[in-house]
Short mmCIF file of C-alpha atoms and ligand atoms in Angstrom, two decimals:
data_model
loop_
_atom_site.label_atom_id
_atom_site.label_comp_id
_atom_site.label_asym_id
_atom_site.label_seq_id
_atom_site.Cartn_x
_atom_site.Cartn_y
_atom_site.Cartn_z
CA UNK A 1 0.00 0.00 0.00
CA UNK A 2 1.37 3.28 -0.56
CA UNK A 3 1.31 6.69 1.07
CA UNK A 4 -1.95 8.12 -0.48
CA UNK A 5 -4.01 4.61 -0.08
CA UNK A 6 -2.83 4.72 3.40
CA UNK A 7 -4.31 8.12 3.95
CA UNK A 8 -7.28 7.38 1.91
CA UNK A 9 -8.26 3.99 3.83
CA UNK A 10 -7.29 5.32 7.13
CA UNK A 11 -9.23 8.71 6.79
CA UNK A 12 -12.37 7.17 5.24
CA UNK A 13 -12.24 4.83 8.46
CA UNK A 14 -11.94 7.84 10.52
CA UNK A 15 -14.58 9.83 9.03
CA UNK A 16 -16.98 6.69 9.09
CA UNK A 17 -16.34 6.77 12.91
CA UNK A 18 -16.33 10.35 13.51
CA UNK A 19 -12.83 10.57 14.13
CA UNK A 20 -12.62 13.03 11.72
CA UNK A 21 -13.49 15.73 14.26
CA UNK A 22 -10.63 16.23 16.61
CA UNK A 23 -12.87 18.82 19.26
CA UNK A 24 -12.45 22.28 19.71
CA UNK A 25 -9.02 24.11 20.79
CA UNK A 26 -9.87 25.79 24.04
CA UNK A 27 -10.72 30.16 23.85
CA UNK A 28 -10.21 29.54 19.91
CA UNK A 29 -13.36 30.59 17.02
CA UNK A 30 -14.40 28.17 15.01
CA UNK A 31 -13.89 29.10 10.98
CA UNK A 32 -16.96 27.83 9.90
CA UNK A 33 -16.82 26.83 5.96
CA UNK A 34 -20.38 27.82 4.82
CA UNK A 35 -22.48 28.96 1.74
CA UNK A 36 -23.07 33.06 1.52
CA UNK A 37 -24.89 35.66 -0.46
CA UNK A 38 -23.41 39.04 -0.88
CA UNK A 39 -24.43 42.20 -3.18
CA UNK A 40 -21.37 41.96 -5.40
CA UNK A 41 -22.95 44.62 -7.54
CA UNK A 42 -26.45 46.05 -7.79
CA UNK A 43 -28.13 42.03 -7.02
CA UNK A 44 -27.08 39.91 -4.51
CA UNK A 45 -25.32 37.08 -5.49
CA UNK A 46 -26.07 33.98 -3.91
CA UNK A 47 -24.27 30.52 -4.04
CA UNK A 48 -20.96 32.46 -2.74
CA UNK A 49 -18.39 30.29 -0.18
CA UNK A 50 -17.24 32.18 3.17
CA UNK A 51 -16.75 31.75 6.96
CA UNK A 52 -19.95 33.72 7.23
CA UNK A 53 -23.29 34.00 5.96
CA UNK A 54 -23.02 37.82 4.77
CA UNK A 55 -19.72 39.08 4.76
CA UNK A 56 -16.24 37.90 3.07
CA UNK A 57 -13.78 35.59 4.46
CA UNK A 58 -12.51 37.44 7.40
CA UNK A 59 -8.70 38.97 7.57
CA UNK A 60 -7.39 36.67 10.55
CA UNK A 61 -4.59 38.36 12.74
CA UNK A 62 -1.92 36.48 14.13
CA UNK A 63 1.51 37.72 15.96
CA UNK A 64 5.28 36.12 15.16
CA UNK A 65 6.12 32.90 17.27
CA UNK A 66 2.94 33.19 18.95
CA UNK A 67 0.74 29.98 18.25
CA UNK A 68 -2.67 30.20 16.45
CA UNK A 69 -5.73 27.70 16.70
CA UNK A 70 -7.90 27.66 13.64
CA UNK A 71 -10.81 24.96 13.74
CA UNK A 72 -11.87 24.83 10.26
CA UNK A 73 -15.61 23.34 10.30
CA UNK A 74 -17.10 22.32 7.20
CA UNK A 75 -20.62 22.71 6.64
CA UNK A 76 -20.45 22.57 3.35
CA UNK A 77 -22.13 19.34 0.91
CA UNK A 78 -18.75 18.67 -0.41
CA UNK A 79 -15.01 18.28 0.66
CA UNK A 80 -12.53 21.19 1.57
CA UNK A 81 -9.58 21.60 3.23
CA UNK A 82 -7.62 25.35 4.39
CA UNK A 83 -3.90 26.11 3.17
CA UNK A 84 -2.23 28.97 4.67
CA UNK A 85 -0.27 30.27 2.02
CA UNK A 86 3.04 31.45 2.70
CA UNK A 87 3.62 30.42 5.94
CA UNK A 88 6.38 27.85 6.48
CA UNK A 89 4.39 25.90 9.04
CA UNK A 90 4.84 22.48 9.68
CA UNK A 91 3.69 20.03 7.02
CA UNK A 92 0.83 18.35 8.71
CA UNK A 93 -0.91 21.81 9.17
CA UNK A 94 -0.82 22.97 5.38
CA UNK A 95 -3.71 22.05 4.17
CA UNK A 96 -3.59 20.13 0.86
CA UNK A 97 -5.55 17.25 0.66
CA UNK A 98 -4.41 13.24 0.34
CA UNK A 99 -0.57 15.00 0.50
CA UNK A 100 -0.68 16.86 4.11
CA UNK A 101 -4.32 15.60 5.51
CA UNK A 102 -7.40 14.21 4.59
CA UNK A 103 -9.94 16.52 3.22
CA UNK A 104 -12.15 17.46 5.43
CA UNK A 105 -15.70 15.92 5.08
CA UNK A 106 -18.86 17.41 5.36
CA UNK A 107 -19.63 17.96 9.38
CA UNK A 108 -16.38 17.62 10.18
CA UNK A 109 -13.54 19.60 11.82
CA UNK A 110 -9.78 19.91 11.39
CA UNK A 111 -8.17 21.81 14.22
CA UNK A 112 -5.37 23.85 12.62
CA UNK A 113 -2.42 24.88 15.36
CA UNK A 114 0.96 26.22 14.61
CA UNK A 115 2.91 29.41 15.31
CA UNK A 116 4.15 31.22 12.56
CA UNK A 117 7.81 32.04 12.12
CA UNK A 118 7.30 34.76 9.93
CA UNK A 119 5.56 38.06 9.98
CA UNK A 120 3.91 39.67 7.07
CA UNK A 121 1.02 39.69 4.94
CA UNK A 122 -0.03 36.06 3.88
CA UNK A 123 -3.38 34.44 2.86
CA UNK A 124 -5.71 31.58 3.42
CA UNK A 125 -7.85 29.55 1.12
CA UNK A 126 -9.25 26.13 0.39
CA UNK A 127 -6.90 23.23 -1.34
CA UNK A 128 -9.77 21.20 -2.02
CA UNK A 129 -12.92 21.74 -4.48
CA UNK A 130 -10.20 24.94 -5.17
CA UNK A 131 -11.71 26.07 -8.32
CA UNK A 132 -15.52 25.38 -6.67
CA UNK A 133 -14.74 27.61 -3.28
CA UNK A 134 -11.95 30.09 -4.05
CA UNK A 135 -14.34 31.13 -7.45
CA UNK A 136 -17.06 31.68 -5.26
CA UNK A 137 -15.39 33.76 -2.50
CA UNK A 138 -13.35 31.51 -0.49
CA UNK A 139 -9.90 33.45 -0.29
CA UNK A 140 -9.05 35.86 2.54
CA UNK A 141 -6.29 37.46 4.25
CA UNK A 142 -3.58 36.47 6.92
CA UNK A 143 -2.21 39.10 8.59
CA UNK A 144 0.95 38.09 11.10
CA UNK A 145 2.39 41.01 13.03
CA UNK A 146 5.98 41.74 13.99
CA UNK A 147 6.72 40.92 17.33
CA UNK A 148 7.72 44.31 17.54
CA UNK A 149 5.17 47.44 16.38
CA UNK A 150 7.14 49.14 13.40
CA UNK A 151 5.38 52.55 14.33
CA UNK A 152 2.35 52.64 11.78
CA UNK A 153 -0.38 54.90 12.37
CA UNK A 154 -3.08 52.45 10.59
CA UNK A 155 -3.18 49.55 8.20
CA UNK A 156 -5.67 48.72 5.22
CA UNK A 157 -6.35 45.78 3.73
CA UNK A 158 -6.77 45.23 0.02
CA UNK A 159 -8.29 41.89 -1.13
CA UNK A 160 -8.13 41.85 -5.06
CA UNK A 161 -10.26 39.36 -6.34
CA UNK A 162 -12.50 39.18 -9.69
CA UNK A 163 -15.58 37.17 -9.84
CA UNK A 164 -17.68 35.62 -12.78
CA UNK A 165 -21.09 37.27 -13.11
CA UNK A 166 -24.11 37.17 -15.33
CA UNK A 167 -26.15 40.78 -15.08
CA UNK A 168 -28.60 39.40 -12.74
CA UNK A 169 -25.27 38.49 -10.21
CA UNK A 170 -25.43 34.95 -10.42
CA UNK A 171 -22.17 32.89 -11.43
CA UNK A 172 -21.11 32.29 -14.16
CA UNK A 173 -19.09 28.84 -15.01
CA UNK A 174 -15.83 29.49 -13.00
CA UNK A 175 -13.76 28.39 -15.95
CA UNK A 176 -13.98 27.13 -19.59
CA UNK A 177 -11.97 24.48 -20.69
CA UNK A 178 -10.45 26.96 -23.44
CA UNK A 179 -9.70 29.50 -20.87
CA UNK A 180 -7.87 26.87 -18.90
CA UNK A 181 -5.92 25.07 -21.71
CA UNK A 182 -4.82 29.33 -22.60
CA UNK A 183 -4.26 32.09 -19.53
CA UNK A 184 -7.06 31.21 -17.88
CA UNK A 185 -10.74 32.31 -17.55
CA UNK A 186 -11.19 35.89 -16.52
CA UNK A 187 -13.42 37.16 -14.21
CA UNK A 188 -15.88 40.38 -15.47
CA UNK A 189 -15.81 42.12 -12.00
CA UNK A 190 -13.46 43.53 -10.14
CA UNK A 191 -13.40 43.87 -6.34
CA UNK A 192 -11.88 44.65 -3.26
CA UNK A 193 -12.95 43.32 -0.67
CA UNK A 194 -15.71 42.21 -1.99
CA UNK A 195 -16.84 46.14 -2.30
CA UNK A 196 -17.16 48.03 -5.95
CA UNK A 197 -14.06 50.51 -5.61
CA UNK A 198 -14.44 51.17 -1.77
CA UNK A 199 -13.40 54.36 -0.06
CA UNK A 200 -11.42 53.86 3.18
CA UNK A 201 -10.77 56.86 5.53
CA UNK A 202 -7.09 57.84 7.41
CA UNK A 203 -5.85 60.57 9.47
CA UNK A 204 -4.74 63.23 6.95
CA UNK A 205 -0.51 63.46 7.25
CA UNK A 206 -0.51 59.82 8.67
CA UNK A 207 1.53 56.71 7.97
CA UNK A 208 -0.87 53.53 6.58
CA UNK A 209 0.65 49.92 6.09
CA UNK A 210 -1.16 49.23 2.85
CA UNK A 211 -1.31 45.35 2.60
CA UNK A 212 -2.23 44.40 -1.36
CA UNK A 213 -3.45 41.18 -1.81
CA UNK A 214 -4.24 39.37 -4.95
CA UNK A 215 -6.22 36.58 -4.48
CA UNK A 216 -7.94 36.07 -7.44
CA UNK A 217 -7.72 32.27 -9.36
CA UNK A 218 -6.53 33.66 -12.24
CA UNK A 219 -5.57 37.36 -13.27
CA UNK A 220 -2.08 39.18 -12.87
CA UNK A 221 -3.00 42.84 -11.52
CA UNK A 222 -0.85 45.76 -12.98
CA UNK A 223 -1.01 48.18 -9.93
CA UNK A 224 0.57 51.52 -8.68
CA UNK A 225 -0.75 54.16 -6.60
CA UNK A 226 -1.49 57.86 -6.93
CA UNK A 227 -1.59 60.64 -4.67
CA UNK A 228 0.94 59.30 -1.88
CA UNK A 229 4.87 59.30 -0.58
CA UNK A 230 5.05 55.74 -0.52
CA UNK A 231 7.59 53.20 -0.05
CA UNK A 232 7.38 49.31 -1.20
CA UNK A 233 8.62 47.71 2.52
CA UNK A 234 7.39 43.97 1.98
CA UNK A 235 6.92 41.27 -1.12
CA UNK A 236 5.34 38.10 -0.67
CA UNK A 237 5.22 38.59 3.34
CA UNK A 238 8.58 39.15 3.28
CA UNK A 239 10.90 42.63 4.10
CA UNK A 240 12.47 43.85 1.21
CA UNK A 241 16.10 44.63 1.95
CA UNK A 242 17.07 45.80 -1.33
CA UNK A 243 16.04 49.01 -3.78
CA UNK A 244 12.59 48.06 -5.07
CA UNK A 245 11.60 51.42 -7.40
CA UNK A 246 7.79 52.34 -6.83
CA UNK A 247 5.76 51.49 -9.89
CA UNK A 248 4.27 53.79 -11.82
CA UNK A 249 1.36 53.94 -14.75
CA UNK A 250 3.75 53.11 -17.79
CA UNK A 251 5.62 50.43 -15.11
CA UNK A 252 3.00 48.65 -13.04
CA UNK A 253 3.98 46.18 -10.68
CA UNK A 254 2.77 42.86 -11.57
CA UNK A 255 1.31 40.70 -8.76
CA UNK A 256 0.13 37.33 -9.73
CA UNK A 257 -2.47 34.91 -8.61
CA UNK A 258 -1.35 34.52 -5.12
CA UNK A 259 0.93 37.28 -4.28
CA UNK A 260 0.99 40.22 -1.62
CA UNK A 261 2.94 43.90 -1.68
CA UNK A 262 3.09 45.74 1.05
CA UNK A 263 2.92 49.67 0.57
CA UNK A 264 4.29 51.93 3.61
CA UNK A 265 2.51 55.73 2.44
CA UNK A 266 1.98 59.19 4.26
CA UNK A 267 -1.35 60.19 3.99
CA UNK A 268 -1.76 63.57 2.15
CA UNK A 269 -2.73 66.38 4.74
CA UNK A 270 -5.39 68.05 2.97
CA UNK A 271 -8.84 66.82 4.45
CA UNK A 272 -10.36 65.15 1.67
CA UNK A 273 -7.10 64.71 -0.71
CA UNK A 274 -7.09 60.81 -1.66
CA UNK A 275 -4.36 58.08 -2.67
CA UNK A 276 -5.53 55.65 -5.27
CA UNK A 277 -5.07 52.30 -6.04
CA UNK A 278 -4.43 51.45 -9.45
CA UNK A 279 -5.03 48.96 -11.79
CA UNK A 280 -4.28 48.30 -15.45
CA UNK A 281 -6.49 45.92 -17.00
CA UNK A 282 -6.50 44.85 -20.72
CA UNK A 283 -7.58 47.27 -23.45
CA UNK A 284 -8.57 50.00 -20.34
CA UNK A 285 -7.30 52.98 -19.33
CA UNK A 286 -5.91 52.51 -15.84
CA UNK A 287 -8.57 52.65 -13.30
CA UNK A 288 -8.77 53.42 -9.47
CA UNK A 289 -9.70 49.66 -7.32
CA UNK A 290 -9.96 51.49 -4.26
CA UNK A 291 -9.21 55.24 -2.95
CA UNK A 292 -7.76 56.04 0.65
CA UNK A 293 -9.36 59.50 1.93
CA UNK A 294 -7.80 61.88 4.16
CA UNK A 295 -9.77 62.68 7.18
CA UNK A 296 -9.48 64.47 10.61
CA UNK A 297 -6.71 67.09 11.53
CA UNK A 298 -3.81 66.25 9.91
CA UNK A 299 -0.89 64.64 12.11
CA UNK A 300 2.96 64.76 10.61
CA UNK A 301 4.02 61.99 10.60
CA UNK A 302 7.34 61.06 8.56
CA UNK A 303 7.75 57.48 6.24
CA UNK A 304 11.41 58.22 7.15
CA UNK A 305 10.47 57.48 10.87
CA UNK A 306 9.53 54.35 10.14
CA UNK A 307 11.47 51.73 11.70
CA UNK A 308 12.74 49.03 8.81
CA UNK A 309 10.64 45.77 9.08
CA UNK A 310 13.12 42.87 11.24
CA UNK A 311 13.82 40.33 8.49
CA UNK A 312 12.41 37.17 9.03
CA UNK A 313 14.48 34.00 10.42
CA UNK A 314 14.97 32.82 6.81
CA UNK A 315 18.55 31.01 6.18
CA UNK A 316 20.00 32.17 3.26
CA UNK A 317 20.98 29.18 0.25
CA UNK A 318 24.72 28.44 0.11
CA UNK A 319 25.08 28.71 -4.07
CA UNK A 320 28.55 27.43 -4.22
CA UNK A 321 27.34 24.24 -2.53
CA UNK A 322 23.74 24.05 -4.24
CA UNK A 323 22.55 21.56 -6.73
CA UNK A 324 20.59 21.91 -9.02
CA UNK A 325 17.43 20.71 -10.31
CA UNK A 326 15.20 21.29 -13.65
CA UNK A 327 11.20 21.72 -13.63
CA UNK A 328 10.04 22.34 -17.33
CA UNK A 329 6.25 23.86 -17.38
CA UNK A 330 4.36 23.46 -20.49
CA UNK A 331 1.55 21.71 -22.10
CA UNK A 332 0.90 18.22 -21.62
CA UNK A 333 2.19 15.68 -23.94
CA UNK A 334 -1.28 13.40 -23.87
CA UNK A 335 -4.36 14.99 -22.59
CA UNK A 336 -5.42 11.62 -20.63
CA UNK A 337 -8.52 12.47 -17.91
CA UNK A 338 -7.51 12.94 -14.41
CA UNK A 339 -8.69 10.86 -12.08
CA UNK A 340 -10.40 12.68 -9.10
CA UNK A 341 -10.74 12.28 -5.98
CA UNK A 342 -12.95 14.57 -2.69
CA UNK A 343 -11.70 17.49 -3.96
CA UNK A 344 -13.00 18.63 -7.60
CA UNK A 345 -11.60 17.85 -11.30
CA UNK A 346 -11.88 20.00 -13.87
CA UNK A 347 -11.79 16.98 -16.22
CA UNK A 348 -8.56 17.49 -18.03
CA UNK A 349 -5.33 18.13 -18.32
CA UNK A 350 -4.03 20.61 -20.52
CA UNK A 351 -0.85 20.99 -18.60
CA UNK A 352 2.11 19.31 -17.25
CA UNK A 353 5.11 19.43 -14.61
CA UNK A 354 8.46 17.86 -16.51
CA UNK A 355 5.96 16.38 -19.01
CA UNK A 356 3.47 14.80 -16.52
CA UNK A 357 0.42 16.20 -15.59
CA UNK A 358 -0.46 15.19 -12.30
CA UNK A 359 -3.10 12.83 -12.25
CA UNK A 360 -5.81 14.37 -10.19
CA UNK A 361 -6.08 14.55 -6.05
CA UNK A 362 -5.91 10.97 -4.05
CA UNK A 363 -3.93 10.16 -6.90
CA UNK A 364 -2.40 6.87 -6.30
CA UNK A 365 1.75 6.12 -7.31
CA UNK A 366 2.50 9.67 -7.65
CA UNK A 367 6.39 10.53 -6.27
CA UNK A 368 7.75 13.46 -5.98
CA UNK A 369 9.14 15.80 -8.30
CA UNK A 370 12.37 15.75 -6.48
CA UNK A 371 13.51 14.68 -3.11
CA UNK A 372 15.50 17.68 -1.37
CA UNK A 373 17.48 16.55 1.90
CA UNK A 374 17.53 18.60 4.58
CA UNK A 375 18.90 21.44 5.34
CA UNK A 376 20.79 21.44 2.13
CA UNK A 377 20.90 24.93 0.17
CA UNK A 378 19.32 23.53 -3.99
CA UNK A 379 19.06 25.80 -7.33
CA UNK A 380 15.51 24.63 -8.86
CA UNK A 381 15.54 26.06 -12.74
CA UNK A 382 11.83 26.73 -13.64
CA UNK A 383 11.49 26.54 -17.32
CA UNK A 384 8.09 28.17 -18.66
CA UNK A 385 8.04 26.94 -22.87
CA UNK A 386 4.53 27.58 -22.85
CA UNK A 387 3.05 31.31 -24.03
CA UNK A 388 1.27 31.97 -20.86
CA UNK A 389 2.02 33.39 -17.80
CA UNK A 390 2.63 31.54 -14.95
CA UNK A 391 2.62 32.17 -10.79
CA UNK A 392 4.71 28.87 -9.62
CA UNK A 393 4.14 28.68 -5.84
CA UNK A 394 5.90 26.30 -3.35
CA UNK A 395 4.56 25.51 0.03
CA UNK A 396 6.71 25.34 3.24
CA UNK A 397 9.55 26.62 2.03
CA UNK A 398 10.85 30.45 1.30
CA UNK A 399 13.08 30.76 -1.73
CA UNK A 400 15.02 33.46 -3.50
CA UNK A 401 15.00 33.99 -7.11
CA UNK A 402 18.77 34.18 -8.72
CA UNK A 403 18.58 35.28 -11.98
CA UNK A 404 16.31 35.15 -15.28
CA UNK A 405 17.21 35.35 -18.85
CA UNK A 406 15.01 37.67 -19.10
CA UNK A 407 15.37 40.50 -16.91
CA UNK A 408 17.32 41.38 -13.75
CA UNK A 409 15.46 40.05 -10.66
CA UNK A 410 15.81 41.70 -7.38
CA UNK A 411 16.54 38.79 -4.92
CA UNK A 412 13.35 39.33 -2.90
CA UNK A 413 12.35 36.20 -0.60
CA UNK A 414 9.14 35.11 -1.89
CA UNK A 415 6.64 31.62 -1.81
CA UNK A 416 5.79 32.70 -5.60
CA UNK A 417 7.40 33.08 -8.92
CA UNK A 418 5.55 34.36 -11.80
CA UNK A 419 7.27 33.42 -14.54
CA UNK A 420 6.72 35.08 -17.72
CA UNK A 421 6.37 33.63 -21.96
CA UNK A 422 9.41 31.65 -22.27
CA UNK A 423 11.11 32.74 -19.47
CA UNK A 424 13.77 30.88 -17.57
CA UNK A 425 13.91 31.55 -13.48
CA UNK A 426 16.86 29.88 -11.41
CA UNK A 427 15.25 30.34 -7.72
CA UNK A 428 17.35 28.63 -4.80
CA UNK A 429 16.44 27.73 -1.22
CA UNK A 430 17.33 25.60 1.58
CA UNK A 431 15.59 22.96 2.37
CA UNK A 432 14.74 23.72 6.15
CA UNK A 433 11.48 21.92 6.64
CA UNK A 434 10.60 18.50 5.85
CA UNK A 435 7.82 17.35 4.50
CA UNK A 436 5.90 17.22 1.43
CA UNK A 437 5.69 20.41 -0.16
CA UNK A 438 2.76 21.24 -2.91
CA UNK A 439 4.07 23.29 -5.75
CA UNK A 440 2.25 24.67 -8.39
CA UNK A 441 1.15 26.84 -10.71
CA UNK A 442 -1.54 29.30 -8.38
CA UNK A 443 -3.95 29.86 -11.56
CA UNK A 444 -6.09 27.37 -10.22
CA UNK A 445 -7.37 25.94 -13.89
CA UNK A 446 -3.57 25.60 -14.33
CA UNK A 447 -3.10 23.80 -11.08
CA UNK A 448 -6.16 22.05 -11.53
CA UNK A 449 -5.40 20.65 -14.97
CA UNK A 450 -2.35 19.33 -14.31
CA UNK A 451 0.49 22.14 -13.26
CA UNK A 452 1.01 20.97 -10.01
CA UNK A 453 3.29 18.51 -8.23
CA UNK A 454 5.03 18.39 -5.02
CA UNK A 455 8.65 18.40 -3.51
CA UNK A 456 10.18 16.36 -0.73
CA UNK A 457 11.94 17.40 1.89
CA UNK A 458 13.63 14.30 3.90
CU1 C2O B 1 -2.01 29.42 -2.24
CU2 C2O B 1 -1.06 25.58 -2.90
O1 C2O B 1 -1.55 27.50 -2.57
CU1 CU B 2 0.59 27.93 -0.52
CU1 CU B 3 -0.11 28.47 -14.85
#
C-alpha cells in the first residue's frame, strides 16, 4: 500500500467513525466553511463560499512565534480543506488534501495549530474543491504582526479578487476548458474586498501599512498608486532589503495569482485629498480599485520614521554548494482524464510538470518531483516553454530567485514566482522543513489541470 491509499483507507475509516473531528481548541473561534450571499454589484449574489453567511472571508490576525488555533468546520455538501499560504508551518498543518491531511468531510472539523515564524502579509484559502470555493469567494487574508510594532499609524487591507457574473449576479461557469488550456478564464468584475471601488478613511498626514493582496484564481493585476509618498517595505510577506523602485502607470507592478505587496505611504494632509489604487487591465485605461481619503486634523508623521521591518528567520541558500534541479512547465504531452478524488476535477489536463500532468487529487503512485534533503541549500531552474504566464508557488519553504534570462530580478524572498512567456527563473532555497511540499502553478485551472506537483523534503 502506498502513502496516499494509506491516507485514503485510514481517513475514510476515521470519518466513518467520527474521528474526523478532533474537538475544539480551548478560547479559539471556530472558521466555519459555509455557503453566503453578498451584493457583489447592484443584485445579490447567492451561491458564494465564506466563513460567514453575509460578509467575506474574514482577515485573521496572528503575531510572530505566537501559536494560532484555527478549527476549520465544514458545513459545506462537499469536501474542503484550508492552506495557509506562505507560511512555512509544519507540514501536517498545510492544508492540501491526500498530500498533508485528509480533506475534510462534510460535518467535520480539522483543528489547525501552529505558530508562525514569519511576519507579514499572507493568505488563506481552500486546497480542495479549489476552483468550486476560491471562485465563489473563499480566499481571505492572513495578517501576522511583527513581534515588535514598526510605528504605523493604521493599516488597510486590500483583497483583489475578480468574480464571474451574469447581469442578474449569479455565477457564471468558473472556468472554460479553453480559458484553462490558454491564460485562464477571466473574471468580469473587479473587487476589493468584496466592495465596488471602496473608499477607506485615514488621518490626513498619517503613515498607513497598505497590505495588497491578490487573491484572485486567475488574473495578474498591474497596480501603482497615486496621490501618496510611498515606499514598497514587503513582497510576498517578506521585508524587502534591497532598492525596489515604486511602480508607476507606464511600469506597473505585476502581482500574480497569489501574491501580496506591502505599501508603507503618508497620507496627504489636505482633508479630503485621496491616494488611489491602481489597476491596469487589458484594453482600459488605468482605473482606481480602491481610494484612501484623508480625514481628521492632519498629524505629521514622517515614512522616514519608520522603523525598517526585522527580516524574518529565513537562512540564506549556500550557491557554491547548491545543486541543481530542472522543472520544465508546459503543455501536456497526452491529454489523458484525471482521475479525481474529494476534492474537484476539472476533467482534463491541458498541462504538465516535466511532461506529466499530475493525475488528479488521491492520486495513487504519484512521487515526488524531487527529493531535497535537509537542510541542504538547492538551485531549482523553472522553465516556462509555454506562451502563458505563470505564478509557480511552493509551500513550506521560502526561496530566492537568482537570476532570469530575461530581466534582472531583485533577490526578494518570496513563496511565488511568476514566470513570464518563455522565461527561464533559477530560484534557490534551503531545504529547512521536511515534509511534502505542494508546488504549483496558483492559476487554479492551471493547477487544476495538471500544473502541479510536489517536492520532498527528507
Ligand atoms: Cu495558495 Cu497551494 O496555494
Ligand atoms: Cu501555498
Ligand atoms: Cu499556470
Amino acid at each position: 500500500m502506498n502513502r496516499r491509499e494509506f491516507l485514503l483507507g485510514s481517513g475514510a475509516t476515521a470519518g466513518a467513525l467520527g474521528l474526523g473531528c478532533i474537538g475544539l481548541a480551548a478560547g479559539a473561534q471556530e472558521l466555519v466553511v459555509q455557503p453566503a450571499s453578498f451584493a457583489l454589484r447592484d443584485q445579490v449574489t447567492t451561491g458564494m463560499v465564506s466563513l460567514s453567511p453575509d460578509a467575506p472571508p474574514p482577515v485573521l490576525h496572528g503575531k510572530q512565534g505566537e501559536v494560532m488555533r484555527l478549527p476549520v468546520r465544514n458545513t459545506l455538501p462537499d469536501y474542503t480543506a484550508m492552506h495557509w499560504h506562505g507560511l512555512r508551518i509544519p507540514n501536517d498543518m498545510d492544508g492540501v488534501p491526500y498530500l498533508t491531511q485528509m480533506p475534510i468531510g462534510p460535518g467535520e472539523v480539522f483543528d489547525y495549530e501552529f505558530t508562525p515564524p514569519d511576519a507579514g502579509t499572507y493568505w488563506y484559502h481552500p486546497h480542495c474543491m479549489t476552483m468550486e470555493q476560491m471562485a465563489h469567494g473563499l480566499t481571505g487574508v492572513l495578517v501576522i504582526a511583527e513581534a515588535a510594532d514598526p510605528g504605523f499609524d493604521s493599516e488597510q487591507v486590500i483583497n483583489l479578487r475578480d468574480f464571474r457574473l451574469n447581469d442578474d449576479g449569479s455565477f457564471l461557469p468558473a472556468y472554460t476548458a479553453r480559458g484553462a488550456a490558454r491564460a485562464g478564464t477571466f473574471g468580469n468584475v473587479q473587487t476589493v474586498n468584496w466592495l465596488d471601488g471602496p473608499v477607506y478613511d485615514h488621518v490626513a498626514g498619517s503613515l498607513v501599512r497598505l497590505r495588497v493582496v491578490n487573491t484572485d484564481t486567475t488574473r495578474i493585476y498591474k497596480v501603482h498608486l497615486n496621490g501618496a509618498e510611498a515606499r514598497i517595505i514587503a513582497w510576498d510577506g517578506h521585508p524587502v532589503e534591497v532598492d525596489f523602485p515604486l511602480p508607476s502607470a507606464d511600469d506597473p507592478l505585476l502581482i500574480g495569482p497569489g501574491q501580496r505587496v506591502d505599501f508603507a505611504l503618508k497620507m496627504p494632509l489636505g482633508e479630503g485629498q485621496t491616494v488611489d489604487l491602481m489597476a491596469k487591465f487589458p484594453g482600459q485605461p488605468n482605473r482606481s480599485m480602491t481610494r484612501l481619503r484623508a480625514v481628521g486634523a492632519p498629524v505629521s508623521r514622517e515614512l522616514r520614521e519608520l522603523r525598517p521591518l526585522p527580516v524574518n528567520p529565513t537562512t540564506k541558500p549556500d550557491l557554491a554548494n547548491a545543486e541543481l534541479h530542472e522543472f520544465v512547465f508546459g503543455w501536456t504531452p497526452e491529454g489523458g482524464e484525471p482521475t479525481n478524488g474529494f476534492c474537484g476535477s476539472l476533467g482534463y489536463n491541458f498541462w504538465s510538470i516535466n511532461r506529466r500532468p499530475w493525475p488528479g487529487d488521491a492520486a495513487k503512485g504519484v512521487g515526488p518531483l524531487a527529493t531535497l534533503q535537509r537542510g541542504k541549500s538547492y538551485v531549482l531552474r523553472l522553465r516556462n516553454e509555454s506562451p502563458n504566464l505563470h505564478p509557480i508557488h511552493l509551500h513550506g519553504l521560502a526561496f530566492v530567485p537568482i537570476k532570469s534570462n530575461l530581466r534582472p530580478l531583485p533577490p526578494l524572498l518570496t513563496d511565488t514566482m511568476l514566470l513570464l512567456k518563455d522565461e527561464v527563473v533559477e530560484i534557490a532555497l534551503v531545504a529547512d522543513n521536511p515534509g511534502d511540499w505542494a508546488f504549483h502553478c496558483h492559476v487554479i485551472e492551471h493547477q487544476k489541470t495538471g500544473l502541479t506537483g510536489y517536492i520532498r523534503v527528507d
